[in-house]
Short mmCIF file of C-alpha atoms in Angstrom, two decimals:
data_model
loop_
_atom_site.label_atom_id
_atom_site.label_comp_id
_atom_site.label_asym_id
_atom_site.label_seq_id
_atom_site.Cartn_x
_atom_site.Cartn_y
_atom_site.Cartn_z
CA MET D 1 163.64 89.22 139.31
CA THR D 2 161.31 89.14 136.34
CA LYS D 3 158.78 86.33 136.48
CA SER D 4 158.11 84.41 133.26
CA ARG D 5 154.62 84.87 131.91
CA SER D 6 152.79 81.91 130.36
CA ARG D 7 150.40 82.37 127.50
CA THR D 8 147.67 80.12 126.13
CA THR D 9 147.34 80.04 122.34
CA THR D 10 143.93 79.19 120.87
CA THR D 11 143.96 77.55 117.43
CA THR D 12 141.16 77.59 114.84
CA THR D 13 140.36 75.31 111.88
CA SER D 14 138.86 78.06 109.71
CA SER D 15 140.67 78.87 106.48
CA PHE D 16 142.51 82.15 105.92
CA ASP D 17 140.17 84.99 105.00
CA PRO D 18 141.83 87.91 103.09
CA LYS D 19 139.20 90.27 104.46
CA LYS D 20 140.49 89.56 107.94
CA LYS D 21 144.12 90.22 107.07
CA LYS D 22 144.04 93.68 108.56
CA ASN D 23 142.68 92.37 111.84
CA HIS D 24 145.40 89.71 111.97
CA PHE D 25 148.00 92.44 111.42
CA TRP D 26 146.80 94.51 114.36
CA PHE D 27 146.57 91.39 116.50
CA TYR D 28 150.28 90.78 116.00
CA VAL D 29 151.18 94.42 116.50
CA ILE D 30 149.32 94.45 119.81
CA SER D 31 150.91 91.13 120.80
CA LEU D 32 154.39 92.49 120.13
CA ALA D 33 153.64 95.67 122.06
CA ILE D 34 152.62 93.58 125.05
CA PHE D 35 155.38 91.01 125.08
CA ILE D 36 158.49 92.71 123.68
CA PRO D 37 160.38 94.47 126.50
CA SER D 38 160.62 98.23 126.27
CA THR D 39 164.00 99.63 125.29
CA THR D 40 163.41 102.86 127.21
CA SER D 41 166.07 103.32 129.89
CA THR D 42 164.87 103.19 133.47
CA SER D 43 168.23 104.15 134.96
CA PRO D 44 168.10 106.99 137.48
CA THR D 45 170.00 110.22 137.03
CA LEU D 46 171.88 112.19 139.69
CA ILE D 47 172.06 115.99 139.68
CA ASN D 48 174.57 117.06 142.32
CA PHE D 49 175.41 120.37 144.01
CA GLY D 50 178.11 120.91 146.59
CA ASP D 51 181.76 121.38 147.51
CA SER D 52 184.87 119.19 147.60
CA ASN D 53 182.99 116.36 149.30
CA SER D 54 181.40 115.61 145.92
CA ASP D 55 183.53 117.53 143.38
CA THR D 56 184.47 115.12 140.59
CA GLY D 57 186.53 117.69 138.69
CA GLY D 58 184.58 120.95 138.80
CA VAL D 59 187.33 123.07 140.33
CA LEU D 60 189.80 121.71 137.80
CA ALA D 61 187.50 122.50 134.87
CA GLY D 62 186.19 125.79 136.25
CA ALA D 63 189.24 127.36 137.82
CA GLY D 64 192.00 125.43 136.08
CA LEU D 65 193.33 124.42 139.49
CA PRO D 66 195.54 121.39 138.86
CA ILE D 67 194.79 118.48 141.17
CA GLY D 68 197.14 115.72 140.12
CA LEU D 69 198.96 112.86 141.78
CA PRO D 70 199.22 111.84 144.56
CA HIS D 71 195.48 112.67 144.58
CA GLY D 72 193.78 109.76 142.83
CA ILE D 73 196.68 107.38 143.42
CA THR D 74 194.74 104.53 145.03
CA PHE D 75 191.88 103.97 142.59
CA PHE D 76 192.19 106.07 139.44
CA HIS D 77 196.02 106.03 139.45
CA ARG D 78 195.96 109.56 138.07
CA GLY D 79 194.68 112.98 138.97
CA THR D 80 190.99 113.45 138.14
CA GLY D 81 190.26 116.73 139.91
CA ARG D 82 189.00 114.87 142.98
CA LEU D 83 190.54 115.70 146.35
CA GLY D 84 191.39 112.34 147.82
CA ASP D 85 193.28 109.19 146.93
CA GLY D 86 190.34 107.69 145.06
CA ARG D 87 186.57 107.68 144.86
CA LEU D 88 184.20 110.05 146.61
CA ILE D 89 180.90 109.08 148.21
CA ILE D 90 179.04 110.14 145.08
CA ASP D 91 181.24 107.84 142.98
CA PHE D 92 180.09 104.91 145.10
CA PHE D 93 176.50 106.06 144.58
CA CYS D 94 177.08 105.85 140.83
CA GLU D 95 178.58 102.39 141.12
CA GLU D 96 175.68 101.15 143.25
CA LEU D 97 173.11 102.50 140.79
CA LYS D 98 175.05 101.17 137.78
CA LEU D 99 175.74 104.66 136.45
CA SER D 100 178.86 106.16 134.92
CA TYR D 101 180.75 108.59 137.15
CA LEU D 102 179.30 112.09 136.93
CA SER D 103 180.95 114.58 134.60
CA PRO D 104 181.43 118.10 135.97
CA TYR D 105 179.08 120.63 134.40
CA LEU D 106 182.05 122.80 133.43
CA GLU D 107 184.01 120.03 131.72
CA ALA D 108 184.52 121.15 128.11
CA LEU D 109 186.18 118.03 126.73
CA ALA D 110 184.08 114.89 126.13
CA PRO D 111 181.65 115.16 129.04
CA ASN D 112 179.01 112.46 129.45
CA PHE D 113 175.74 113.62 130.97
CA THR D 114 173.67 110.48 130.39
CA SER D 115 173.89 109.50 134.09
CA GLY D 116 173.42 113.03 135.38
CA VAL D 117 175.56 116.08 135.99
CA ASN D 118 177.74 117.45 138.77
CA PHE D 119 177.78 121.15 139.66
CA ALA D 120 179.88 120.72 142.83
CA VAL D 121 183.10 122.71 143.04
CA SER D 122 185.72 122.46 145.78
CA GLY D 123 185.63 125.42 148.16
CA ALA D 124 182.00 126.24 147.34
CA THR D 125 179.86 127.94 149.99
CA THR D 126 176.24 129.01 150.39
CA LEU D 127 177.22 132.65 150.96
CA PRO D 128 178.01 135.18 149.64
CA GLN D 129 175.71 134.89 146.66
CA PHE D 130 176.72 135.43 143.03
CA VAL D 131 180.30 134.35 143.72
CA PRO D 132 181.62 131.46 141.65
CA PHE D 133 180.88 128.79 142.60
CA ALA D 134 178.42 129.44 145.41
CA LEU D 135 175.29 127.30 145.73
CA ASP D 136 173.00 129.86 144.10
CA VAL D 137 175.37 130.02 141.11
CA GLN D 138 175.34 126.23 140.83
CA VAL D 139 171.54 126.30 140.75
CA ARG D 140 171.60 128.99 138.04
CA GLN D 141 174.00 126.83 136.07
CA PHE D 142 171.58 123.92 136.40
CA ILE D 143 168.68 125.96 135.04
CA HIS D 144 170.75 126.94 132.02
CA PHE D 145 171.96 123.36 131.61
CA LYS D 146 168.42 122.00 131.64
CA ASN D 147 167.06 124.57 129.22
CA ARG D 148 169.97 124.13 126.83
CA SER D 149 169.81 120.31 127.01
CA LEU D 150 166.12 120.25 126.10
CA GLU D 151 166.71 122.81 123.35
CA LEU D 152 169.44 120.68 121.78
CA GLN D 153 167.19 117.63 121.95
CA SER D 154 164.51 119.52 120.04
CA PHE D 155 167.12 119.86 117.27
CA GLY D 156 167.82 116.13 117.40
CA LYS D 157 171.20 116.48 119.12
CA ILE D 158 170.82 114.07 122.03
CA GLU D 159 174.15 112.25 122.25
CA LYS D 160 175.41 111.93 125.85
CA MET D 161 172.74 114.32 127.13
CA MET D 162 170.04 114.08 129.79
CA ASP D 163 166.51 113.92 128.45
CA GLU D 164 163.32 115.40 129.87
CA GLU D 165 162.58 112.19 131.78
CA GLY D 166 166.03 112.36 133.35
CA PHE D 167 165.37 115.83 134.73
CA LYS D 168 161.88 114.90 135.87
CA LYS D 169 162.82 111.72 137.73
CA GLY D 170 166.37 112.67 138.69
CA ILE D 171 167.64 112.68 142.26
CA TYR D 172 168.76 116.18 143.22
CA MET D 173 171.61 115.98 145.73
CA ILE D 174 173.03 118.75 147.91
CA ASP D 175 176.14 118.42 150.10
CA ILE D 176 177.31 121.85 151.15
CA GLY D 177 177.80 124.01 154.23
CA GLN D 178 181.05 122.85 155.79
CA ASN D 179 183.08 125.68 154.25
CA ASP D 180 180.58 128.27 155.50
CA VAL D 181 180.83 126.89 159.02
CA LEU D 182 184.64 126.77 158.97
CA VAL D 183 184.99 130.32 157.62
CA ALA D 184 182.60 131.55 160.30
CA LEU D 185 184.65 129.72 162.95
CA TYR D 186 187.88 131.33 161.78
CA GLN D 187 186.29 134.78 161.71
CA SER D 188 184.93 134.36 165.23
CA ASN D 189 188.17 133.01 166.69
CA LEU D 190 186.40 129.68 167.30
CA THR D 191 183.49 131.19 169.22
CA TYR D 192 180.36 129.06 169.18
CA LYS D 193 177.75 131.77 169.74
CA SER D 194 178.97 133.97 166.90
CA VAL D 195 178.92 131.08 164.43
CA ALA D 196 175.51 129.87 165.60
CA GLN D 197 174.07 133.29 164.78
CA LYS D 198 175.25 132.98 161.16
CA ILE D 199 174.06 129.45 160.52
CA PRO D 200 170.39 130.36 159.81
CA SER D 201 171.54 132.44 156.84
CA PHE D 202 173.44 129.44 155.44
CA LEU D 203 170.40 127.22 155.88
CA ALA D 204 168.17 129.80 154.19
CA GLN D 205 170.29 129.49 151.05
CA ILE D 206 169.99 125.71 151.00
CA LYS D 207 166.23 126.00 151.45
CA LEU D 208 166.05 128.52 148.62
CA ALA D 209 168.12 126.25 146.39
CA ILE D 210 165.72 123.34 146.95
CA GLN D 211 162.73 125.59 146.30
CA ASN D 212 164.28 126.85 143.05
CA LEU D 213 165.09 123.32 141.92
CA TYR D 214 161.53 122.30 142.73
CA ALA D 215 160.22 125.23 140.67
CA ASN D 216 162.31 123.88 137.80
CA GLY D 217 160.94 120.36 137.99
CA GLY D 218 162.93 118.65 140.75
CA ARG D 219 160.85 116.32 142.93
CA LYS D 220 163.38 113.98 144.59
CA PHE D 221 165.90 115.59 146.94
CA TRP D 222 168.79 113.94 148.77
CA ILE D 223 170.36 116.28 151.34
CA HIS D 224 173.58 115.51 153.25
CA ASN D 225 174.35 117.18 156.54
CA THR D 226 177.93 118.15 157.41
CA GLY D 227 180.46 115.88 159.05
CA PRO D 228 182.41 116.14 162.33
CA LEU D 229 184.65 119.05 161.39
CA GLY D 230 186.45 118.90 164.74
CA CYS D 231 187.96 115.50 163.87
CA SER D 232 189.82 116.90 160.86
CA PRO D 233 193.64 116.60 161.24
CA LYS D 234 193.95 119.99 159.56
CA GLU D 235 191.75 121.71 162.17
CA LEU D 236 193.53 119.95 165.04
CA ALA D 237 196.91 121.00 163.63
CA LEU D 238 195.95 124.62 162.92
CA HIS D 239 194.35 125.42 166.28
CA PRO D 240 196.43 124.99 169.46
CA HIS D 241 194.34 123.23 172.08
CA THR D 242 194.37 121.44 175.41
CA HIS D 243 192.48 118.37 176.59
CA LYS D 244 189.64 120.70 177.66
CA ASP D 245 189.08 121.70 174.03
CA VAL D 246 188.57 118.17 172.73
CA ASP D 247 186.02 115.45 173.34
CA LYS D 248 186.65 111.91 174.55
CA ILE D 249 188.04 110.76 171.19
CA GLY D 250 190.20 113.84 170.65
CA CYS D 251 188.04 115.93 168.29
CA LEU D 252 187.69 119.70 168.76
CA ARG D 253 184.50 120.37 170.70
CA VAL D 254 183.52 123.75 169.28
CA HIS D 255 183.87 122.58 165.68
CA ASN D 256 181.59 119.62 166.26
CA GLN D 257 179.14 121.64 168.33
CA VAL D 258 178.56 124.13 165.50
CA ALA D 259 178.42 121.28 162.98
CA LYS D 260 175.66 119.64 165.02
CA PHE D 261 173.83 122.95 165.34
CA PHE D 262 173.98 123.36 161.55
CA ASN D 263 172.74 119.80 161.10
CA LYS D 264 169.82 120.27 163.49
CA GLY D 265 168.75 123.32 161.52
CA LEU D 266 169.15 121.52 158.19
CA LYS D 267 167.00 118.66 159.40
CA ASN D 268 164.28 121.16 160.33
CA VAL D 269 164.56 122.79 156.90
CA CYS D 270 163.99 119.42 155.25
CA LYS D 271 160.99 118.80 157.51
CA GLU D 272 159.50 122.19 156.62
CA LEU D 273 159.97 121.57 152.91
CA ARG D 274 158.23 118.20 153.11
CA SER D 275 155.10 119.93 154.36
CA GLN D 276 155.38 122.80 151.86
CA LEU D 277 156.22 120.77 148.74
CA ASN D 278 153.51 118.13 148.93
CA ASP D 279 154.50 116.16 145.84
CA ALA D 280 158.24 116.22 146.59
CA ILE D 281 160.38 113.75 148.54
CA VAL D 282 163.07 115.36 150.69
CA VAL D 283 165.50 112.89 152.27
CA TYR D 284 167.85 114.12 155.01
CA VAL D 285 171.01 112.00 155.42
CA ASP D 286 172.96 112.01 158.69
CA ILE D 287 176.53 111.99 157.39
CA TYR D 288 177.80 113.34 160.74
CA THR D 289 176.90 110.23 162.72
CA ILE D 290 178.30 107.88 160.08
CA LYS D 291 181.65 109.68 159.91
CA TYR D 292 181.93 110.22 163.66
CA ASN D 293 181.51 106.47 164.13
CA LEU D 294 184.60 105.93 161.97
CA PHE D 295 186.67 108.17 164.24
CA ALA D 296 185.22 106.68 167.42
CA HIS D 297 185.64 103.03 166.40
CA PRO D 298 188.21 102.93 163.58
CA LYS D 299 189.45 99.38 164.13
CA THR D 300 185.90 98.06 163.97
CA TYR D 301 185.92 99.21 160.35
CA GLY D 302 189.42 97.94 159.60
CA LEU D 303 190.94 101.43 159.83
CA GLU D 304 194.08 100.70 161.82
CA ASN D 305 196.02 103.95 161.32
CA ASP D 306 195.65 106.82 163.79
CA PRO D 307 192.20 108.27 162.94
CA LEU D 308 193.28 111.86 163.65
CA MET D 309 196.37 111.69 161.45
CA ALA D 310 196.44 112.48 157.74
CA CYS D 311 197.78 109.77 155.45
CA CYS D 312 199.28 112.26 152.99
CA GLY D 313 201.03 115.26 154.49
CA TYR D 314 204.04 116.44 156.45
CA GLY D 315 205.12 116.53 160.07
CA GLY D 316 204.26 113.12 161.44
CA ALA D 317 202.31 112.62 164.65
CA PRO D 318 199.94 113.74 165.97
CA ASN D 319 198.22 114.99 162.78
CA ASN D 320 200.75 114.83 159.92
CA TYR D 321 199.53 118.17 158.63
CA ASN D 322 201.55 121.29 157.88
CA VAL D 323 200.01 124.11 155.87
CA LYS D 324 203.42 124.80 154.29
CA ALA D 325 203.80 121.26 152.98
CA THR D 326 200.38 119.83 152.33
CA CYS D 327 199.71 116.67 150.34
CA GLY D 328 201.41 116.98 146.95
CA GLN D 329 203.71 119.86 147.92
CA PRO D 330 207.48 119.47 148.38
CA GLY D 331 208.31 117.48 151.48
CA TYR D 332 205.10 115.50 151.80
CA SER D 333 204.95 111.77 152.38
CA ILE D 334 202.23 109.12 152.13
CA CYS D 335 201.38 106.45 154.69
CA SER D 336 202.18 102.88 153.68
CA ASN D 337 198.52 101.83 153.37
CA PRO D 338 195.92 104.55 152.69
CA SER D 339 193.12 101.98 152.99
CA LYS D 340 193.80 101.87 156.73
CA SER D 341 193.33 105.64 157.16
CA ILE D 342 190.20 107.77 157.48
CA ILE D 343 191.61 111.09 156.30
CA TRP D 344 193.74 111.40 153.20
CA ASP D 345 195.21 114.92 153.18
CA GLY D 346 194.12 116.44 156.48
CA VAL D 347 190.62 117.32 155.24
CA HIS D 348 189.29 114.89 152.66
CA TYR D 349 188.47 111.25 153.26
CA THR D 350 190.24 108.24 151.78
CA ASP D 351 188.72 105.98 149.17
CA ALA D 352 188.33 103.32 151.89
CA ALA D 353 186.57 105.67 154.31
CA ASN D 354 184.25 107.01 151.60
CA HIS D 355 183.35 103.43 150.72
CA LEU D 356 182.43 102.74 154.33
CA VAL D 357 180.35 105.91 154.54
CA ALA D 358 178.54 105.09 151.31
CA SER D 359 177.81 101.56 152.53
CA SER D 360 176.21 102.95 155.68
CA ILE D 361 174.13 105.35 153.60
CA PHE D 362 172.88 102.47 151.43
CA SER D 363 171.40 100.83 154.54
CA SER D 364 168.90 103.73 154.87
CA HIS D 365 169.38 103.66 158.68
CA PHE D 366 170.71 107.20 158.58
CA SER D 367 168.04 108.64 156.28
CA THR D 368 164.92 110.60 157.22
CA PRO D 369 162.53 109.34 155.95
CA LYS D 370 164.12 105.89 155.84
CA LEU D 371 164.52 105.56 152.11
CA SER D 372 167.51 104.08 150.33
CA LEU D 373 168.88 105.52 147.10
CA HIS D 374 167.49 102.51 145.25
CA GLN D 375 164.04 103.08 146.70
CA LEU D 376 164.11 106.78 145.92
CA SER D 377 165.27 106.18 142.36
CA SER D 378 162.38 103.78 141.75
CA LEU D 379 159.69 106.22 142.91
#
């Protein structure tokens, strides 16, 4: 809240002196400069890198992969390139910070980059390098985007573009790694040790990405860990298992074990970078714990449908997932109330679940250091 500021005006009985006209002029100029609010925008900007967890249309724009209804049916009521029935976590970030939803970097038709830019593309990984749209490629795209944006501004073309202040004070977000872990699991026939040996190479790419972004002006970093992959209806449906293979709430043990190993390493990477990049802020966000809580206590959050069952899919219980008839393909069906489900299509979360996750993130209880997005944006 802005407090009102009182001023005391001193009057004088002396007559107007033309010789003092210039001084009176500067007095009023200075007064206006002090008391007229600045019109410079103080809104934060978000620069995002990642995979389908935060892809707002990158795979549609970049690969031409059509992602239409029923994806988007709950909130947007149309396909937007997002995988889910509505908003993603990053969309709720934008709403909370009073920003427009982020345009994908690759969107050619009427993009709006005033609130930031999104480089995330569904299916993206950290490795191998130089493969569209791996993390290192996304960072290279950012460097080009920044250079080109500032160049256009030097020509006076600044409509719907980020300015230098936006790049300087922007929050650089990274949410990636789950696809690397899953591919490694498939290749190892779900063997923990083999996957654990590969994880340091994934983490090295995330560390390098942050270092490169720092070298190009980034100072505020917001890093998400990966969620409980073993609770995914798709993974449960694809991999035959017994009660020995799942934990007490029914999630695949090995998937969640490697996810937690990845997350432990990522947390250490963030800690290392805090000591190396003295003037940077690196916030690590524990998405895993937030999402696992949804699966462990769904009814507490108003999620009454079976937590391990996809809302949109084929096959019914226990997981409603069939690779031959996934959400949107012939034969699929949708649950009567997606807002009561955690998982939309076997992999991606519902609008309702993403809202719950975002709300937990806003509390800052799951952030290290304990900073909220609002606090970080104001620094």
